[in-house]
Amino acid sequence: MLRQASRLLARGPILAARPRPFSTDLPAAQSADATFTEAWAKVIPNMDPPKTPLSFMQPRPPIHSSIPSKLTVNFVLPYASELATKEVDMVIVPATTGQMGVLPGHVATIAELKPGVLSVHEGNEVTKYFVSSGFVFIHANSFADIISVEAVPLDQLDANLVQKGLADFTSKLSSATTDLEKAEAQIGIDVHSALNSALTG
Amino acid sequence: MAMAALRREGRRFAPLISPRPITAVRSSPIAPSHEDEGPIGVRYISTQVVRNRMKSVKNIQKITKAMKMVAASKLRAVQTKAENSRGLWQPFTALLGDLPSVDVKKSVVVTISSDKGLCGGINSTSVKISKGIHKLNSGPEKETKYVILGEKAKAQLIRDSKKDIELIITELQKNPLNYTQVSVLADEILKNVEFDALRIVFNKFHSVVSFVPTVSTVLSPEIVEREAESGGKLGDLDNYEVEGGETKGEILQNLAEFQFSCVMFNAVLENACSEQGARMSAMDSSSRNAGDMLDRLTLTYNRTRQASITTELIEIISGASALEG
């Protein structure tokens, strides 16, 4: 009985020792938590307060006065972190206003993405993904966070299916009656024409 | 003289039988036909009773062991998904910070729990934390509502907070969890519930034996603007330029909705992991307990069996010695 308990306990620290984004609290991160923990302790003294996401995040570096040489990119999807704190030279994101290039020292920006091609430039190599839409946050400390729902490398796209999809949605738009159906068909057309231009251009 | 010897033997055997089986027999509804009266009022329970109990305990042990294996395999499947989704909420917290102590009029607590039971105490912890947050945010002109995901929290919260519940969603894990399902769910909640701040309560999965109750806060765009203007944590938000023709308000609206669905996705996955892990440890301790109980019952069974054999021997021998004269 004790053997099994010690086995379970031994499993715990081993799992926790794997590299994961659970850092210890930094003094700066604790101030928001401090008000919360105090308020909690006053109202519910018997229970420990719940943790908040800030205590699980690695802190971001502060804003430098000089422009760093590399851009640090986090490219995350719901199913995976494609790029996690990767240092690159430039990324080109498909913002709603068009392709936007991001270099180190870019001004802090929040931009919404439309379906299009995202390219990551590191030295001489360029990696291209087709993203379905999402957001990009560019922070003043040359960190870029790209969050998207789906992203596929361009070589995994099938041109025939793209053409078929485009034809499908065009016909759906012409036969659509309600506003909702029209909007859905329009979205389908947008995505597929973006896919088309990604494959050809 | 033989009877006196018998009496002495009888009294010696009585303390060997532990008092527990005797009380068990007395309290059981089984008729006295199972009780054998030995010499001079010493009662033994029949080995049949002990054997039945041993069989049922052994079955329980097998069942709980199987449930532990099932939970372990389900945990392996969900754990990779949950770890991959951990990067999803970090950009939002990096941009918008985390303000659990924000002062708002309408807060909505989204409690995430499991549908099935036998998973230890994680659901009770979530409910206690939700009630705590409700209490924390109560005051004049402030109101807190609940949105419940999962049967177990529904059962607990419906008892005393029925009027505060806005939405109840169950059978979340019928199909494997994916982002599309969670975003539809988030859409439903956003459409039907008015809120200034959403507080999502779930159990974050640290390891197989450790689940930390966590609360993530998602603010509505108006509150984000208010906090940004007043300075403090979100004061840097004004420094961010907004690309595109949309106004800042529209972008913040889209951002808040996207943030909610991303945070929900991660929360639901982490809670599923915690549920499987808690079930593993609950079933593990249950099978260990069953094993202990089986050992104790085996000892009782052997004692009972030996006592009845000894009684037979005594009868035979005393009968034989009575014949000899």
Coordinates of C-alpha atoms in Angstrom, one line a residue:
Chain A
M1 CA 0.0 0.0 0.0
L2 CA 2.8 2.4 0.9
R3 CA 4.7 1.2 -2.2
Q4 CA 1.9 2.2 -4.5
A5 CA 1.6 5.6 -2.7
S6 CA 5.3 6.3 -3.1
R7 CA 5.1 5.2 -6.8
L8 CA 2.3 7.7 -7.4
L9 CA 4.2 10.5 -5.6
A10 CA 7.4 9.7 -7.5
R11 CA 5.5 10.0 -10.8
G12 CA 4.3 13.5 -9.9
P13 CA 7.7 15.3 -9.7
I14 CA 8.9 13.5 -12.8
L15 CA 6.0 14.8 -14.8
A16 CA 6.4 18.2 -13.4
A17 CA 10.1 18.3 -14.2
R18 CA 9.3 18.2 -17.9
P19 CA 9.8 21.7 -19.5
R20 CA 6.4 23.4 -19.3
P21 CA 5.4 27.1 -19.2
F22 CA 4.7 27.1 -15.5
S23 CA 7.1 29.6 -14.1
T24 CA 7.2 30.7 -10.5
D25 CA 5.6 34.0 -9.8
L26 CA 7.5 37.2 -10.5
P27 CA 7.1 40.1 -8.2
A28 CA 5.5 42.2 -10.9
A29 CA 3.0 39.5 -11.7
Q30 CA 1.9 39.1 -8.1
S31 CA 0.3 42.5 -7.6
A32 CA -2.9 41.7 -9.4
D33 CA -3.0 38.4 -7.6
A34 CA -2.3 40.1 -4.3
T35 CA -5.5 42.2 -4.4
F36 CA -7.4 39.1 -5.4
T37 CA -5.9 36.9 -2.7
E38 CA -6.5 39.5 0.0
A39 CA -10.1 40.0 -1.0
W40 CA -10.6 36.2 -1.1
A41 CA -9.0 35.8 2.3
K42 CA -11.4 38.3 3.8
V43 CA -14.6 36.7 2.4
I44 CA -13.6 33.0 2.4
P45 CA -11.0 32.4 5.0
N46 CA -11.1 28.7 5.1
M47 CA -10.2 27.9 1.5
D48 CA -7.1 28.6 -0.5
P49 CA -7.8 31.1 -3.3
P50 CA -7.8 29.6 -6.8
K51 CA -4.8 30.3 -9.0
T52 CA -5.0 32.7 -11.9
P53 CA -3.3 32.4 -15.4
L54 CA -0.7 35.0 -14.6
S55 CA 1.0 32.6 -12.2
F56 CA 1.3 30.0 -15.0
M57 CA 2.9 32.3 -17.6
Q58 CA 6.5 32.9 -18.3
P59 CA 7.1 36.7 -17.9
R60 CA 7.7 38.7 -21.0
P61 CA 10.9 40.7 -21.3
P62 CA 10.5 44.5 -20.7
I63 CA 10.7 47.0 -23.5
H64 CA 14.2 47.8 -24.5
S65 CA 15.2 51.3 -25.6
S66 CA 17.2 49.9 -28.5
I67 CA 15.7 47.8 -31.2
P68 CA 16.6 44.1 -30.8
S69 CA 18.0 42.3 -33.8
K70 CA 15.6 39.5 -34.0
L71 CA 11.8 39.2 -33.7
T72 CA 10.5 36.6 -31.3
V73 CA 7.5 34.9 -32.7
N74 CA 4.8 32.7 -31.0
F75 CA 2.6 31.1 -33.5
V76 CA -0.2 29.1 -31.7
L77 CA -3.1 27.1 -32.8
P78 CA -5.7 25.3 -30.7
Y79 CA -4.1 22.0 -31.4
A80 CA -0.4 22.9 -31.2
S81 CA 2.1 25.6 -30.7
E82 CA 3.6 25.8 -34.2
L83 CA 6.3 28.2 -33.2
A84 CA 7.1 28.9 -29.6
T85 CA 9.5 31.9 -28.9
K86 CA 11.3 31.4 -32.1
E87 CA 13.7 34.1 -33.1
V88 CA 13.3 35.1 -36.7
D89 CA 14.1 38.0 -39.0
M90 CA 10.7 38.9 -40.3
V91 CA 7.2 37.6 -40.6
I92 CA 4.6 38.6 -43.2
V93 CA 1.0 38.2 -41.9
P94 CA -2.2 38.4 -43.9
A95 CA -4.0 41.2 -42.0
T96 CA -7.4 42.5 -43.1
T97 CA -5.7 45.4 -44.7
G98 CA -3.4 43.3 -46.8
Q99 CA 0.0 41.6 -46.3
M100 CA 1.8 43.2 -43.4
G101 CA 5.5 42.8 -42.8
V102 CA 6.7 42.7 -39.2
L103 CA 10.3 43.4 -38.4
P104 CA 12.0 43.8 -35.0
G105 CA 11.1 47.2 -33.6
H106 CA 7.6 47.3 -35.2
V107 CA 5.2 49.6 -33.4
A108 CA 2.8 47.9 -31.0
T109 CA -0.2 46.7 -33.0
I110 CA -3.3 44.6 -32.7
A111 CA -4.4 43.3 -36.1
E112 CA -7.1 40.9 -37.2
L113 CA -6.1 38.3 -39.8
K114 CA -8.0 37.3 -42.9
P115 CA -7.5 33.9 -44.6
G116 CA -4.2 34.1 -46.4
V117 CA -0.5 33.1 -46.4
L118 CA 1.7 33.6 -43.4
S119 CA 5.5 33.5 -44.2
V120 CA 8.2 33.3 -41.7
H121 CA 11.7 34.5 -42.8
E122 CA 14.7 33.2 -40.9
G123 CA 18.0 33.8 -42.6
N124 CA 17.6 32.4 -46.0
E125 CA 14.7 30.0 -45.3
V126 CA 11.1 30.9 -45.7
T127 CA 8.3 28.8 -44.2
K128 CA 4.8 29.5 -45.5
Y129 CA 1.5 28.5 -43.9
F130 CA -2.0 29.1 -45.0
V131 CA -3.9 30.5 -42.0
S132 CA -7.6 30.6 -41.6
S133 CA -7.9 33.9 -39.7
G134 CA -7.1 34.9 -36.2
F135 CA -5.3 37.7 -34.5
V136 CA -1.8 39.0 -34.3
F137 CA -0.4 41.0 -31.4
I138 CA 2.9 42.9 -31.9
H139 CA 4.3 44.1 -28.7
A140 CA 6.8 46.9 -28.2
N141 CA 9.5 44.5 -27.0
S142 CA 9.7 42.8 -30.5
F143 CA 7.5 39.9 -29.5
A144 CA 4.8 38.8 -32.0
D145 CA 2.0 36.6 -31.0
I146 CA 0.1 35.0 -33.9
I147 CA -3.1 33.2 -32.9
S148 CA -5.0 31.3 -35.5
V149 CA -7.6 28.6 -35.7
E150 CA -6.1 26.5 -38.5
A151 CA -2.8 26.7 -40.3
V152 CA -1.5 24.3 -42.8
P153 CA 1.8 24.3 -44.7
L154 CA 1.2 25.2 -48.3
D155 CA 2.4 21.9 -49.7
Q156 CA -0.4 20.1 -48.0
L157 CA -3.1 22.0 -50.0
D158 CA -4.8 20.1 -52.8
A159 CA -5.5 22.4 -55.8
N160 CA -8.3 20.3 -57.2
L161 CA -10.2 20.4 -53.9
V162 CA -9.7 24.1 -53.8
Q163 CA -11.3 24.6 -57.2
K164 CA -14.1 22.3 -56.3
G165 CA -14.8 24.2 -53.1
L166 CA -14.7 27.5 -54.9
A167 CA -17.3 26.3 -57.4
D168 CA -19.4 24.8 -54.6
F169 CA -19.6 28.0 -52.6
T170 CA -20.2 30.2 -55.7
S171 CA -23.2 28.1 -56.5
K172 CA -24.3 28.2 -52.9
L173 CA -24.1 32.0 -52.9
S174 CA -26.3 32.2 -56.0
S175 CA -28.9 29.9 -54.5
A176 CA -28.8 31.4 -51.0
T177 CA -32.0 32.9 -49.6
T178 CA -31.4 34.0 -46.0
D179 CA -28.8 36.5 -44.9
L180 CA -27.1 33.8 -42.8
E181 CA -26.7 31.5 -45.8
K182 CA -25.4 34.3 -47.9
A183 CA -22.9 35.2 -45.3
E184 CA -21.7 31.6 -44.9
A185 CA -21.4 31.2 -48.7
Q186 CA -19.5 34.5 -48.9
I187 CA -17.1 33.3 -46.2
G188 CA -16.5 30.1 -48.1
I189 CA -15.8 32.0 -51.3
D190 CA -13.4 34.3 -49.5
V191 CA -11.4 31.4 -48.0
H192 CA -11.3 29.4 -51.2
S193 CA -10.2 32.3 -53.4
A194 CA -7.5 33.1 -50.8
L195 CA -6.4 29.4 -51.0
N196 CA -6.4 29.7 -54.8
S197 CA -4.2 32.8 -54.8
A198 CA -2.0 31.2 -52.2
L199 CA -1.4 28.2 -54.5
T200 CA -0.9 30.1 -57.7
G201 CA 0.8 33.3 -56.4
Chain B
M1 CA -15.5 -33.6 34.0
A2 CA -15.6 -33.9 30.3
M3 CA -18.2 -31.2 30.2
A4 CA -16.1 -29.0 32.4
A5 CA -13.2 -29.5 30.0
L6 CA -15.5 -28.7 27.1
R7 CA -16.7 -25.6 28.8
R8 CA -13.1 -24.4 29.2
E9 CA -12.4 -25.2 25.6
G10 CA -15.5 -23.3 24.5
R11 CA -14.5 -20.2 26.4
R12 CA -11.0 -20.3 25.0
F13 CA -12.3 -20.4 21.5
A14 CA -14.7 -17.5 21.9
P15 CA -12.1 -14.7 22.1
L16 CA -10.3 -16.1 19.1
I17 CA -13.2 -15.2 16.9
S18 CA -13.0 -11.4 16.5
P19 CA -16.0 -9.5 17.6
R20 CA -16.7 -8.0 14.2
P21 CA -18.1 -11.0 12.4
I22 CA -20.5 -11.6 15.3
T23 CA -21.9 -8.1 15.2
A24 CA -22.0 -8.3 11.4
V25 CA -24.1 -11.4 11.6
R26 CA -26.4 -9.9 14.3
S27 CA -27.1 -6.8 12.2
S28 CA -27.6 -8.7 9.0
P29 CA -31.1 -9.6 8.0
I30 CA -29.9 -13.2 7.4
A31 CA -32.0 -15.6 9.5
P32 CA -30.3 -17.4 12.5
S33 CA -30.1 -20.5 10.3
H34 CA -26.6 -19.3 9.4
E35 CA -25.5 -19.2 13.0
D36 CA -24.4 -22.4 14.5
E37 CA -24.5 -22.7 18.2
G38 CA -21.3 -24.3 19.4
P39 CA -20.7 -25.5 22.9
I40 CA -22.2 -23.3 25.7
G41 CA -23.4 -20.3 23.7
V42 CA -20.4 -19.7 21.5
R43 CA -21.7 -18.5 18.2
Y44 CA -19.8 -18.8 14.9
I45 CA -20.9 -17.2 11.7
S46 CA -21.1 -19.7 8.9
T47 CA -18.2 -19.6 6.5
Q48 CA -20.8 -19.1 3.7
V49 CA -21.4 -15.5 4.8
V50 CA -17.8 -14.7 4.8
R51 CA -17.3 -16.4 1.5
N52 CA -20.1 -14.3 -0.1
R53 CA -18.6 -11.2 1.2
M54 CA -15.2 -12.1 -0.1
K55 CA -16.6 -12.8 -3.5
S56 CA -18.3 -9.4 -3.7
V57 CA -15.2 -7.6 -2.5
K58 CA -13.1 -9.3 -5.1
N59 CA -15.5 -8.3 -7.8
I60 CA -15.4 -4.7 -6.6
Q61 CA -11.6 -4.8 -6.7
K62 CA -11.6 -6.1 -10.3
I63 CA -14.1 -3.4 -11.4
T64 CA -12.1 -0.6 -9.8
K65 CA -8.9 -1.9 -11.3
A66 CA -10.5 -1.9 -14.7
M67 CA -11.9 1.6 -14.2
K68 CA -8.4 2.8 -13.3
M69 CA -6.9 1.3 -16.5
V70 CA -9.7 2.9 -18.6
A71 CA -9.1 6.3 -16.9
A72 CA -5.3 6.0 -17.5
S73 CA -5.8 5.4 -21.2
K74 CA -8.3 8.2 -21.6
L75 CA -5.9 10.5 -19.7
R76 CA -3.1 9.7 -22.1
A77 CA -5.3 10.7 -25.0
V78 CA -6.5 14.0 -23.6
Q79 CA -3.2 15.0 -22.0
T80 CA -1.4 15.6 -25.3
K81 CA -4.3 17.7 -26.5
A82 CA -4.3 19.8 -23.3
E83 CA -0.6 20.3 -23.3
N84 CA -0.7 21.5 -26.9
S85 CA -3.5 23.9 -26.2
R86 CA -1.6 25.6 -23.4
G87 CA 0.0 28.1 -25.7
L88 CA -3.4 29.3 -26.8
W89 CA -4.3 31.6 -23.9
Q90 CA -0.9 33.0 -23.2
P91 CA -0.8 35.7 -25.9
F92 CA -4.1 37.1 -24.6
T93 CA -2.8 37.3 -21.0
A94 CA 0.4 38.9 -22.3
L95 CA -1.7 41.5 -24.1
L96 CA -4.6 42.1 -21.8
G97 CA -3.1 41.0 -18.5
D98 CA -5.1 39.2 -15.9
L99 CA -7.4 41.1 -13.6
P100 CA -9.3 38.7 -11.3
S101 CA -10.0 41.5 -8.8
V102 CA -11.7 43.8 -11.4
D103 CA -14.7 45.6 -10.1
V104 CA -17.7 45.0 -12.3
K105 CA -21.4 45.1 -12.1
K106 CA -22.3 41.9 -13.8
S107 CA -20.0 38.9 -13.5
V108 CA -20.8 35.5 -14.8
V109 CA -19.1 32.4 -13.3
V110 CA -18.6 29.6 -15.8
T111 CA -18.2 26.4 -13.8
I112 CA -16.6 23.5 -15.6
S113 CA -17.2 20.1 -14.1
S114 CA -17.6 16.5 -15.2
D115 CA -20.7 14.5 -16.2
K116 CA -19.7 11.2 -14.6
G117 CA -18.9 10.7 -10.9
L118 CA -16.3 8.6 -9.0
C119 CA -13.6 11.2 -9.7
G120 CA -12.6 12.2 -6.3
G121 CA -13.2 15.7 -5.0
I122 CA -12.5 17.9 -8.1
N123 CA -16.1 18.8 -8.8
S124 CA -16.8 19.8 -5.2
T125 CA -13.7 22.0 -5.3
S126 CA -14.9 23.7 -8.4
V127 CA -18.3 24.3 -6.9
K128 CA -16.8 25.7 -3.7
I129 CA -14.6 28.0 -5.6
S130 CA -17.5 29.2 -7.7
K131 CA -19.6 29.9 -4.7
G132 CA -16.6 31.7 -3.2
I133 CA -16.3 33.9 -6.2
H134 CA -20.0 34.6 -6.1
K135 CA -19.7 35.7 -2.5
L136 CA -16.6 37.8 -3.4
N137 CA -18.5 39.7 -6.1
S138 CA -21.7 40.2 -4.2
G139 CA -22.6 43.7 -3.1
P140 CA -25.0 46.5 -3.8
E141 CA -25.7 46.9 -7.5
K142 CA -23.6 43.9 -8.3
E143 CA -24.9 40.5 -9.5
T144 CA -23.3 37.2 -10.3
K145 CA -24.8 34.6 -12.5
Y146 CA -23.7 31.0 -13.1
V147 CA -23.2 29.1 -16.4
I148 CA -22.8 25.4 -15.6
L149 CA -21.0 22.9 -17.8
G150 CA -21.4 19.3 -16.6
E151 CA -23.9 17.3 -14.5
K152 CA -22.0 17.2 -11.2
A153 CA -21.8 21.0 -10.7
K154 CA -25.5 21.2 -11.8
A155 CA -26.5 18.8 -9.1
Q156 CA -24.7 20.8 -6.4
L157 CA -25.5 24.3 -7.5
I158 CA -29.1 23.7 -8.3
R159 CA -29.8 23.1 -4.7
D160 CA -29.2 26.5 -3.3
S161 CA -28.5 28.9 -6.2
K162 CA -31.2 27.9 -8.6
K163 CA -32.3 31.4 -9.4
D164 CA -28.8 32.5 -10.3
I165 CA -28.2 29.9 -12.9
E166 CA -28.4 31.2 -16.5
L167 CA -27.4 28.3 -18.6
I168 CA -26.7 24.6 -18.1
I169 CA -24.8 22.5 -20.6
T170 CA -24.2 18.8 -20.2
E171 CA -22.9 15.8 -22.2
L172 CA -19.9 17.8 -23.3
Q173 CA -17.6 14.8 -23.8
K174 CA -19.9 12.7 -25.9
N175 CA -17.7 13.4 -28.9
P176 CA -14.0 14.0 -28.5
L177 CA -13.4 17.6 -27.5
N178 CA -12.4 19.8 -30.3
Y179 CA -12.2 23.5 -30.9
T180 CA -15.3 23.8 -33.2
Q181 CA -17.5 22.4 -30.5
V182 CA -16.2 24.7 -27.9
S183 CA -16.4 27.7 -30.1
V184 CA -20.1 27.0 -30.8
L185 CA -20.6 26.6 -27.0
A186 CA -18.8 29.9 -26.4
D187 CA -21.0 31.5 -29.1
E188 CA -24.1 30.3 -27.3
I189 CA -23.0 31.7 -24.0
L190 CA -22.0 35.0 -25.5
K191 CA -25.3 35.4 -27.2
N192 CA -27.5 34.5 -24.3
V193 CA -25.7 35.9 -21.3
E194 CA -25.0 39.5 -20.5
F195 CA -21.7 40.0 -18.7
D196 CA -19.1 42.5 -17.8
A197 CA -16.6 39.9 -16.8
L198 CA -16.6 36.2 -17.3
R199 CA -14.8 34.1 -14.7
I200 CA -14.1 30.5 -15.8
V201 CA -13.5 28.1 -13.0
F202 CA -11.8 24.8 -13.7
N203 CA -9.1 22.4 -12.4
K204 CA -5.8 22.9 -14.1
F205 CA -3.9 19.7 -14.6
H206 CA -0.4 19.7 -13.2
S207 CA 0.3 16.0 -12.8
V208 CA -1.6 12.8 -12.2
V209 CA -1.9 13.5 -8.5
S210 CA -2.1 17.3 -8.5
F211 CA -5.0 19.4 -9.9
V212 CA -5.1 23.1 -9.1
P213 CA -8.3 25.0 -9.1
T214 CA -7.9 28.0 -11.3
V215 CA -10.0 31.0 -12.3
S216 CA -9.5 32.8 -15.7
T217 CA -11.0 36.1 -16.2
V218 CA -12.3 37.4 -19.6
L219 CA -13.5 41.0 -19.7
S220 CA -16.1 42.5 -22.0
P221 CA -14.8 45.1 -24.4
E222 CA -16.4 48.0 -22.5
I223 CA -14.6 47.0 -19.3
V224 CA -11.3 46.7 -21.2
E225 CA -11.7 50.2 -22.5
R226 CA -12.6 51.5 -19.1
E227 CA -9.6 49.8 -17.5
A228 CA -7.3 51.0 -20.3
E229 CA -8.4 54.6 -19.8
S230 CA -8.1 54.5 -16.1
G231 CA -4.5 53.3 -16.4
G232 CA -3.0 50.7 -14.1
K233 CA -2.7 47.2 -15.6
L234 CA -4.2 47.8 -19.0
G235 CA -2.8 51.3 -19.4
D236 CA -0.4 50.2 -22.1
L237 CA -3.3 49.1 -24.3
D238 CA -3.7 52.5 -25.8
N239 CA -0.2 52.3 -27.1
Y240 CA -1.3 49.6 -29.5
E241 CA -2.3 50.7 -32.9
V242 CA -5.2 49.1 -34.5
E243 CA -4.8 48.0 -38.1
G244 CA -7.5 48.1 -40.5
G245 CA -10.6 50.1 -41.1
E246 CA -12.4 48.9 -38.0
T247 CA -12.7 51.0 -34.9
K248 CA -10.9 50.0 -31.8
G249 CA -14.3 49.0 -30.2
E250 CA -15.0 46.5 -32.9
I251 CA -11.6 44.9 -32.8
L252 CA -11.9 44.7 -29.0
Q253 CA -15.3 43.0 -29.4
N254 CA -13.8 40.4 -31.8
L255 CA -10.8 40.0 -29.5
A256 CA -12.9 39.4 -26.4
E257 CA -15.0 36.7 -28.2
F258 CA -11.9 35.0 -29.6
Q259 CA -10.2 35.1 -26.2
F260 CA -13.3 33.6 -24.5
S261 CA -13.4 30.7 -26.9
C262 CA -9.6 30.0 -26.6
V263 CA -9.6 30.2 -22.9
M264 CA -12.7 27.9 -22.7
F265 CA -11.0 25.4 -25.0
N266 CA -8.0 25.2 -22.8
A267 CA -10.1 25.1 -19.6
V268 CA -12.3 22.3 -20.9
L269 CA -9.3 20.2 -21.9
E270 CA -7.5 20.8 -18.6
N271 CA -10.6 19.9 -16.7
A272 CA -11.1 16.7 -18.7
C273 CA -7.5 15.7 -17.9
S274 CA -8.0 16.5 -14.2
E275 CA -11.1 14.4 -14.2
Q276 CA -9.4 11.4 -15.6
G277 CA -6.4 11.8 -13.3
A278 CA -8.7 12.1 -10.2
R279 CA -10.6 9.1 -11.3
M280 CA -7.4 7.1 -11.6
S281 CA -6.3 7.9 -8.1
A282 CA -9.8 7.4 -6.6
M283 CA -10.1 4.0 -8.3
D284 CA -6.5 3.1 -7.3
S285 CA -7.2 3.8 -3.6
S286 CA -10.5 2.0 -3.9
S287 CA -8.8 -1.1 -5.2
R288 CA -6.2 -0.9 -2.5
N289 CA -8.9 -0.7 0.2
A290 CA -10.7 -3.6 -1.4
G291 CA -7.4 -5.6 -1.3
D292 CA -7.0 -4.8 2.4
M293 CA -10.6 -5.7 3.2
L294 CA -10.1 -9.0 1.3
D295 CA -7.0 -9.8 3.4
R296 CA -8.9 -9.2 6.6
L297 CA -11.9 -11.3 5.4
T298 CA -9.5 -14.1 4.4
L299 CA -8.1 -14.2 7.9
T300 CA -11.6 -14.3 9.4
Y301 CA -12.6 -17.0 7.0
N302 CA -9.6 -19.2 8.0
R303 CA -10.3 -18.6 11.7
T304 CA -14.0 -19.5 11.2
R305 CA -13.1 -22.6 9.2
Q306 CA -10.5 -23.8 11.7
A307 CA -12.9 -23.2 14.6
S308 CA -15.6 -25.3 13.1
I309 CA -13.1 -28.1 12.3
T310 CA -11.9 -28.0 15.9
T311 CA -15.5 -28.1 17.2
E312 CA -16.2 -31.2 15.1
L313 CA -13.0 -32.9 16.4
I314 CA -14.0 -32.1 20.0
E315 CA -17.4 -33.6 19.5
I316 CA -16.0 -36.7 18.0
I317 CA -13.3 -37.1 20.6
S318 CA -15.6 -36.4 23.5
G319 CA -18.2 -38.8 22.1
A320 CA -15.5 -41.5 21.7
S321 CA -14.1 -40.9 25.2
A322 CA -17.7 -41.0 26.6
L323 CA -18.1 -44.4 25.0
E324 CA -14.9 -45.8 26.4
G325 CA -16.1 -44.9 29.7

